[in-house]
CSV table of C-alpha atoms in Angstrom, one decimal:
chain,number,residue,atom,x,y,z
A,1,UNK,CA,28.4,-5.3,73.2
A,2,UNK,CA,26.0,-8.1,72.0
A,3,UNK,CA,22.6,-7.8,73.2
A,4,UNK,CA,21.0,-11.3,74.3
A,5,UNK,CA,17.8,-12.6,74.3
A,6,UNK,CA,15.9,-14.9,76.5
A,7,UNK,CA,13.6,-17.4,75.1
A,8,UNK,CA,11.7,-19.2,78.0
A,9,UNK,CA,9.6,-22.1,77.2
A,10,UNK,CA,9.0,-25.7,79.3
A,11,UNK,CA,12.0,-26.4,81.8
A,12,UNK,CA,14.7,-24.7,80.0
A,13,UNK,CA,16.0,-21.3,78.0
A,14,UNK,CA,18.0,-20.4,75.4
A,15,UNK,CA,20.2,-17.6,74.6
A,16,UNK,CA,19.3,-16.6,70.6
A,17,UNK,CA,21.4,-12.9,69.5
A,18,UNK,CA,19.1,-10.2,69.3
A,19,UNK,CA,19.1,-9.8,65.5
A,20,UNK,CA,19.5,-13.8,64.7
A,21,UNK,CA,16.9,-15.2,66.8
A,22,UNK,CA,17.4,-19.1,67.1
A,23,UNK,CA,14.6,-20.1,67.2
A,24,UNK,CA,15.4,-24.3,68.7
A,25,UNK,CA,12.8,-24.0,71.7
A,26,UNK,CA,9.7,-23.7,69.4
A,27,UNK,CA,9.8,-27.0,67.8
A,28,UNK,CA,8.4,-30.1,69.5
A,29,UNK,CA,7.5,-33.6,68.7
A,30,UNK,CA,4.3,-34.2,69.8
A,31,UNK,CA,2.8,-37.6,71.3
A,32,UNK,CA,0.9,-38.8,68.2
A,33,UNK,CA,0.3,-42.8,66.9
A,34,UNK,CA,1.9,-42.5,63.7
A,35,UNK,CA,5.1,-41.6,64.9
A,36,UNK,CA,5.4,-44.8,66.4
A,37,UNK,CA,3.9,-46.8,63.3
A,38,UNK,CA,5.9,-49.7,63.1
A,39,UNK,CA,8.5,-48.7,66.1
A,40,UNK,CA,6.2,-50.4,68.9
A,41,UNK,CA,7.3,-53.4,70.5
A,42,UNK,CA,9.8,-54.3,68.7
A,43,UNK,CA,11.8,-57.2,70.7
A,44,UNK,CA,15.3,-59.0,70.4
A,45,UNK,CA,14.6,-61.9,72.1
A,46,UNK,CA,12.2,-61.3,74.8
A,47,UNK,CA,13.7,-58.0,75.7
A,48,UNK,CA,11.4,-54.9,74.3
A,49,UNK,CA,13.4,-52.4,73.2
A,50,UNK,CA,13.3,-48.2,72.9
A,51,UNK,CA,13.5,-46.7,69.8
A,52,UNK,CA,15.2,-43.7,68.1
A,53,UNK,CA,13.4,-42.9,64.7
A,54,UNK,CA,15.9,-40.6,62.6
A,55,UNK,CA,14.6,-41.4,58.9
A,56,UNK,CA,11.5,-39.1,58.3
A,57,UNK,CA,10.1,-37.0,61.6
A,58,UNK,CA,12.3,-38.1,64.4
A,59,UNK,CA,11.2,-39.4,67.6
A,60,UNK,CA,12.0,-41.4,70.5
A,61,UNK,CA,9.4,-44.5,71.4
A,62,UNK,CA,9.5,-46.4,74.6
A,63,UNK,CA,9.3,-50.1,74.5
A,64,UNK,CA,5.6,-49.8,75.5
A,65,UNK,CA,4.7,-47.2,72.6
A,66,UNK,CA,4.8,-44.1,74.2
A,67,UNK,CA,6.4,-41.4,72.7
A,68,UNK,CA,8.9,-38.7,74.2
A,69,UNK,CA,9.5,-35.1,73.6
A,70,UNK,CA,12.9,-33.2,73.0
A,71,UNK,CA,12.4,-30.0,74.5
A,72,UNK,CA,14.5,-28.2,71.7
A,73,UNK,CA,14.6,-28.8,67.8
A,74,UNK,CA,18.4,-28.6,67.9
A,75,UNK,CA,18.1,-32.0,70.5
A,76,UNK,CA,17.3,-33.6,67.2
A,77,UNK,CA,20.3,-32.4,65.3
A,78,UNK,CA,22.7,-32.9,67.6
A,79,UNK,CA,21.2,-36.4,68.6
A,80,UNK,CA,21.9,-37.1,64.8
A,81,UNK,CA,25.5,-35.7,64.9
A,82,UNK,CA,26.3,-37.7,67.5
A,83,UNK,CA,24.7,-41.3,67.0
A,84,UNK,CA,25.5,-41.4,63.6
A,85,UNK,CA,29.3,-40.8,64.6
A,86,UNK,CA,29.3,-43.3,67.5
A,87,UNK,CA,32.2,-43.2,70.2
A,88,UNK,CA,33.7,-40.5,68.8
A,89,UNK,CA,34.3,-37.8,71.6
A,90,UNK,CA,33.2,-34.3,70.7
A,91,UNK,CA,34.2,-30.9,72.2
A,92,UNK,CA,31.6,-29.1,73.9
A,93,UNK,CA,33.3,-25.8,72.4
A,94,UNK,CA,32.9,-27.6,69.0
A,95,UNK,CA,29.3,-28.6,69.4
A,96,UNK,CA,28.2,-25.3,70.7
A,97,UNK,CA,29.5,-23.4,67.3
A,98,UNK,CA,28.5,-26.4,64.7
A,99,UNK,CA,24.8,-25.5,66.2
A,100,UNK,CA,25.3,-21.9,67.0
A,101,UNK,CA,27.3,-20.2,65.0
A,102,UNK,CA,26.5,-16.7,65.2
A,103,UNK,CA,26.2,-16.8,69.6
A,104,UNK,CA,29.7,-15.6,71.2
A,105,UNK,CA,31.3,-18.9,73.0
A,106,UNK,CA,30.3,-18.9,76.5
A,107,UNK,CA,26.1,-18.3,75.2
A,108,UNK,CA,26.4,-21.0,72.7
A,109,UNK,CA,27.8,-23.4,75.8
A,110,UNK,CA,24.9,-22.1,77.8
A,111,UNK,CA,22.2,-23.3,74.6
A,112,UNK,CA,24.0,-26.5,74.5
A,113,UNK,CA,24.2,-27.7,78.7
A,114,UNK,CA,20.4,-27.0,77.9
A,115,UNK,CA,19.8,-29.0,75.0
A,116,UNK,CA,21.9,-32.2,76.7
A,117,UNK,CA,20.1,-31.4,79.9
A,118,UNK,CA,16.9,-32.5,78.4
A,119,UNK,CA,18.0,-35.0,76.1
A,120,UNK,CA,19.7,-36.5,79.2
A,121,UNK,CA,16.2,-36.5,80.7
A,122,UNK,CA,14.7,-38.1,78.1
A,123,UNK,CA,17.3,-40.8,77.5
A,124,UNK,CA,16.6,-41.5,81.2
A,125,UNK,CA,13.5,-41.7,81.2
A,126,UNK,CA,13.9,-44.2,78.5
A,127,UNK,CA,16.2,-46.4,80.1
A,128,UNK,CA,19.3,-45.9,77.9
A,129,UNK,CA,20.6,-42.8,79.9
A,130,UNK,CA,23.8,-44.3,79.7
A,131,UNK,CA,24.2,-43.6,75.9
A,132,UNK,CA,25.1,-40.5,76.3
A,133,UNK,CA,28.2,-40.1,77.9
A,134,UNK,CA,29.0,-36.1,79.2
A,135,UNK,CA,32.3,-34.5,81.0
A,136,UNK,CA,33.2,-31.3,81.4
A,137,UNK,CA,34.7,-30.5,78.0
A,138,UNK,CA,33.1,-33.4,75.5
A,139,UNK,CA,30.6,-35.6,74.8
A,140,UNK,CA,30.1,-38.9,73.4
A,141,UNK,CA,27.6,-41.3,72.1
A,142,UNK,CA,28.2,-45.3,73.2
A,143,UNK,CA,25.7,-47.2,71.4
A,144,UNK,CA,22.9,-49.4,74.1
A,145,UNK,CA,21.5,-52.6,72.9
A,146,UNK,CA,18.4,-51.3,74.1
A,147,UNK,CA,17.7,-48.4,72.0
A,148,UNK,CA,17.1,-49.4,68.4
A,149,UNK,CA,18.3,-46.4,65.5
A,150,UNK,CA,16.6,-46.8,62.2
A,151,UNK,CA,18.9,-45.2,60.6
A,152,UNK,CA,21.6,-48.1,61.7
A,153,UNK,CA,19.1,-50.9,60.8
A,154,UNK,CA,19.3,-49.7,57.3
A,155,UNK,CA,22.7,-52.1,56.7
A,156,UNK,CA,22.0,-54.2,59.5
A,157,UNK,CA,18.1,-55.3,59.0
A,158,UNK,CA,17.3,-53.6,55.7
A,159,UNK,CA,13.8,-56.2,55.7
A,160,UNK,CA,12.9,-54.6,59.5
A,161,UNK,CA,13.8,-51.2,58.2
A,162,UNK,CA,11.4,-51.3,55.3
A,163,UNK,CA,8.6,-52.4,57.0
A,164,UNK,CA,8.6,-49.8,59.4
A,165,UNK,CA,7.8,-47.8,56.5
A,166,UNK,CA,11.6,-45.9,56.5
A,167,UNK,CA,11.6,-46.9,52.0
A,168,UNK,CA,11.5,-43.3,51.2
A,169,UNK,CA,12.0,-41.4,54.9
A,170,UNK,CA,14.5,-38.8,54.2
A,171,UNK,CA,17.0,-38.2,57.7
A,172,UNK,CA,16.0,-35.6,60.3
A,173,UNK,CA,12.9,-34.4,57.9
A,174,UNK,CA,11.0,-31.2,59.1
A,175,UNK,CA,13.8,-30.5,61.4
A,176,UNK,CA,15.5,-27.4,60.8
A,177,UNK,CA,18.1,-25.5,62.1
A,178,UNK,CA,18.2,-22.4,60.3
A,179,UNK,CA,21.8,-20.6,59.2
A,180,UNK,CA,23.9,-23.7,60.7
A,181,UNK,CA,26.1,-23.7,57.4
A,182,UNK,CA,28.3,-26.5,58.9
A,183,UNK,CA,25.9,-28.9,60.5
A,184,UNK,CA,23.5,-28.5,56.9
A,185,UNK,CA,26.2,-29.8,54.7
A,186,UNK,CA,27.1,-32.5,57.1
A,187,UNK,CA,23.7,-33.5,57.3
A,188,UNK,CA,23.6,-33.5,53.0
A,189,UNK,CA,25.8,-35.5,53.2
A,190,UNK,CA,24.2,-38.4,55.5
A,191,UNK,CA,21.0,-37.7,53.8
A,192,UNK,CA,22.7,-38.9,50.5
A,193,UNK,CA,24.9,-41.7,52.3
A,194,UNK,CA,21.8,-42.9,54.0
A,195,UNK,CA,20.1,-43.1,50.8
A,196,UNK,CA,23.0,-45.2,48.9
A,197,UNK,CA,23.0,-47.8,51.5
A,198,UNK,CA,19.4,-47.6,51.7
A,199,UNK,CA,19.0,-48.4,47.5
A,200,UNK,CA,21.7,-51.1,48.0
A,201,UNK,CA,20.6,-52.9,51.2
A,202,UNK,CA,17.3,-53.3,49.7
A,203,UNK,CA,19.1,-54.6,46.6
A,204,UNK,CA,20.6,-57.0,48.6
A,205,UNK,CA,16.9,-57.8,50.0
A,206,UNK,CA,15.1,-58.3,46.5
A,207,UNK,CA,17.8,-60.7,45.5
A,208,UNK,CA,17.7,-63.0,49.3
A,209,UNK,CA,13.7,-63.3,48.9
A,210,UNK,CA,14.0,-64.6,45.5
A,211,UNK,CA,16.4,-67.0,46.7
A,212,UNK,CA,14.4,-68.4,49.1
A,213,UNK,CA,11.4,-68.4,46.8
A,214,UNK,CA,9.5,-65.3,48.4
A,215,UNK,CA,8.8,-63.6,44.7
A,216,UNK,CA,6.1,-61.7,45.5
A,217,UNK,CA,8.1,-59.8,48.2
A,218,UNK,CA,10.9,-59.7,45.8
A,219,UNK,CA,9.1,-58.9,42.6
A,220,UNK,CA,7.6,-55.9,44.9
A,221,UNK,CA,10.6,-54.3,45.9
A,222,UNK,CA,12.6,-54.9,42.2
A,223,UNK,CA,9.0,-52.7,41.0
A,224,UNK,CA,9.7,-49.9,43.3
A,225,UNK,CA,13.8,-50.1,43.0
A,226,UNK,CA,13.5,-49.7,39.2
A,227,UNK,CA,10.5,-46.6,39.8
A,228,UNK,CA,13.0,-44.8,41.3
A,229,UNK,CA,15.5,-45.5,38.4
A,230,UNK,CA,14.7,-46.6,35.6
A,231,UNK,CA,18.0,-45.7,33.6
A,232,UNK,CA,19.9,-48.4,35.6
A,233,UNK,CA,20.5,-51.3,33.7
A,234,UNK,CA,21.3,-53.1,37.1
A,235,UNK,CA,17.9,-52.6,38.6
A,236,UNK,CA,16.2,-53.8,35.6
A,237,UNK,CA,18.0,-56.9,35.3
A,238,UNK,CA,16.9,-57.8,38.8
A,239,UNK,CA,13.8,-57.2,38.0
A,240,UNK,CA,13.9,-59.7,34.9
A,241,UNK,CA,15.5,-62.1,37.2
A,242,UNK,CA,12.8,-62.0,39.6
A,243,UNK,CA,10.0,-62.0,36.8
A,244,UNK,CA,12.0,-65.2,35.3
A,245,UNK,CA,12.0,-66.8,38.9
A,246,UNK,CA,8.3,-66.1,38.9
A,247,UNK,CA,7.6,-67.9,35.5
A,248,UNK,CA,7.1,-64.5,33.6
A,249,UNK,CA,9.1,-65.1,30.6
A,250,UNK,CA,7.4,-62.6,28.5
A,251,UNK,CA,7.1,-59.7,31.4
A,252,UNK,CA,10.4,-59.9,31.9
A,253,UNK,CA,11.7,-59.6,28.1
A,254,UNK,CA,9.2,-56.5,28.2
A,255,UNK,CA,10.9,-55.2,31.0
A,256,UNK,CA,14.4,-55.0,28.9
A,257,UNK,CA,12.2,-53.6,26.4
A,258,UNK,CA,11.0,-51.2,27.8
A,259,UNK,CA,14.8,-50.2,29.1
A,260,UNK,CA,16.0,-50.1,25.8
A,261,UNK,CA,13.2,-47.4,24.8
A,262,UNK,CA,14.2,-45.2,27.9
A,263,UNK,CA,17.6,-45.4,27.1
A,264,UNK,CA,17.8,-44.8,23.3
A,265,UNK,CA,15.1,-41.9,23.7
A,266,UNK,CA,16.8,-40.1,26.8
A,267,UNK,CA,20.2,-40.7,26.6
A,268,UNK,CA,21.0,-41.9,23.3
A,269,UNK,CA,22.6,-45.5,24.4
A,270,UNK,CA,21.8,-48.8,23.5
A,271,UNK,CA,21.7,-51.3,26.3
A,272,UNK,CA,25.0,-53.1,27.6
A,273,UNK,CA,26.6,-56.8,26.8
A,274,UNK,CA,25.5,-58.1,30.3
A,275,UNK,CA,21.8,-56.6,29.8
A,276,UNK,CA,21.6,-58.2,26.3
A,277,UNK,CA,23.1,-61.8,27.8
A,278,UNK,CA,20.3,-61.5,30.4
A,279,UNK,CA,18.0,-60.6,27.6
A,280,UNK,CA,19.0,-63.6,25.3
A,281,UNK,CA,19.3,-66.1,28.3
A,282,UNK,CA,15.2,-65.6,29.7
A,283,UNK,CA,13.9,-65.2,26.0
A,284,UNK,CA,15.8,-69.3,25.3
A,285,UNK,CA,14.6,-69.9,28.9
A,286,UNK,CA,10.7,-69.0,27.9
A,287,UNK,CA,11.0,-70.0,24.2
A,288,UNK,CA,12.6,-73.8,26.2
A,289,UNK,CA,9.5,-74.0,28.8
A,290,UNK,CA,7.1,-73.5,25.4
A,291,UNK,CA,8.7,-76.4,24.0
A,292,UNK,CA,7.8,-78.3,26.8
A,293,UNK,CA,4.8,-77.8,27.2
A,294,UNK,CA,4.0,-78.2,23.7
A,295,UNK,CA,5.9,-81.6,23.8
A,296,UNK,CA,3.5,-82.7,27.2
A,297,UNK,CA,0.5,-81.4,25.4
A,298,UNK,CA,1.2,-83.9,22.5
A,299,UNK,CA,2.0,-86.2,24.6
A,300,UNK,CA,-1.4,-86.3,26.2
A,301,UNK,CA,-3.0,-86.1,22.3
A,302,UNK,CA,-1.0,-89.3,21.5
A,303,UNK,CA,-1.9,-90.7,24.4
């Protein structure tokens, strides 16, 4: 027979196996400014509006600042599971083995009407208790207009996203839930999702502040897109088009350069068609604007 273990801490317990000790009570987000950096007060409208920070160190923020505690570390996976799979219904049976794998049924149940007591609470106490929506046997998430998710702002408002400072925040980071096999390659998975949409929203950003003539927001988010890969020939060529926007003929020529090195000394390649057309097209562009000037300059001589 299976020995169990109490571990007691705050309001609630949780059952752990007496040689797997789970260890989801320990872990607490604490009340601290930067967790809220760039989460306060954020409004739609005139309403404030709570906030559920996935990307990096999670935390809830109340529309005044304050920050809440989840009682248990797995509060923060299984938050995750569920918002980022919105008004899907889950099993309770289900949830209880994705998070505790190793715990016979009926303990793991016990763990889990813990760890949706408290994140009950906390919705609650947040305002957006309806979110999360409990029955006997399942549970759902139903999206509130009045809690914000990060992680869902990443498509939706990529420019809000990145100035709350979410550019590199990795999902659920520092939360972990030990020998949860399942629920670790699911999360993998979201980390790496997140991050594609993440890399292509902000694509989509670089190139909507250069059309409306904000190039030094642009140019600054082309820099950090082609840091993080400089082998893509896509990336690069945004960033020429931005420097070209900007006037900087002869940056952005050293740009595709500077490509053409990386890719000839690292992978053996030569730059594509479309990178050499881009090439071509900025050097005339440059080479035109000298003519110009050249032609106003003697103009004035004559003159």
């Amino acid at each position: 027979m299976l020995s169990l273990v109490i571990h007691a801490r705050g309001r609630g317990t949780l059952i752990t196996g007496a040689t797997m000790h789970d260890h989801s009570a320990v872990a607490e987000i604490h009340s601290t400014p930067h967790l809220a950096r760039g989460l306060r007060h954020r409004r739609v409208g005139n309403t404030a509006s709570a906030c559920l920070r996935l990307m990096g160190r999670p935390a809830l923020v109340a529309a005044d600042g304050r920050t809440h505690r989840l009682q248990y570390r797995k509060g923060w996976a299984l938050l995750a599971w569920l918002v980022l799979q919105p008004a899907q219904r889950h099993s309770r049976v289900r949830l209880a083995e994705l998070l505790w794998p190793k715990l016979r049924e009926q303990a793991a149940l016990v763990n889990l009407r813990q760890v949706l007591c408290d994140l009950n609470q906390v919705l609650a106490a947040l305002g957006v208790g309806a979110a999360l929506e409990c029955d006997r046997v399942s549970v759902c998430w139903r999206p509130q207009s009045a809690l914000r998710v990060d992680a869902l702002c990443i498509a939706a408002s990529v420019e809000v996203f990145a100035n709350d400072g979410g550019m590199v925040d990795e999902l659920l980071d520092g939360v972990c839930v030990g020998d949860c096999t399942e629920f670790n390659q699911w999360l993998g998975t979201a980390r790496l999702r997140l991050a594609r949409d993440r890399e292509r929203s902000l694509e989509r950003l670089r190139d909507e502040l250069a059309r409306t003539d904000r190039i030094e927001e642009a140019l600054d988010i082309a820099h950090r897109l082609v840091e993080r890969d400089p082998w893509s020939e896509e990336r690069c060529r945004g960033l020429m088009r931005v420097l070209a926007l900007a006037g900087e003929y002869a940056r952005a020529m050293d740009v595709y350069d500077d490509m053409a090195r990386c890719l000839r000394s690292e992978l053996g390649v030569e730059p594509g068609p479309e990178s050499r057309a881009k090439y071509l097209g900025i050097r005339a562009s440059g080479l035109a604007r000298e003519m110009r000037l050249q032609d106003r300059a003697l103009g004035r001589m004559a003159g």
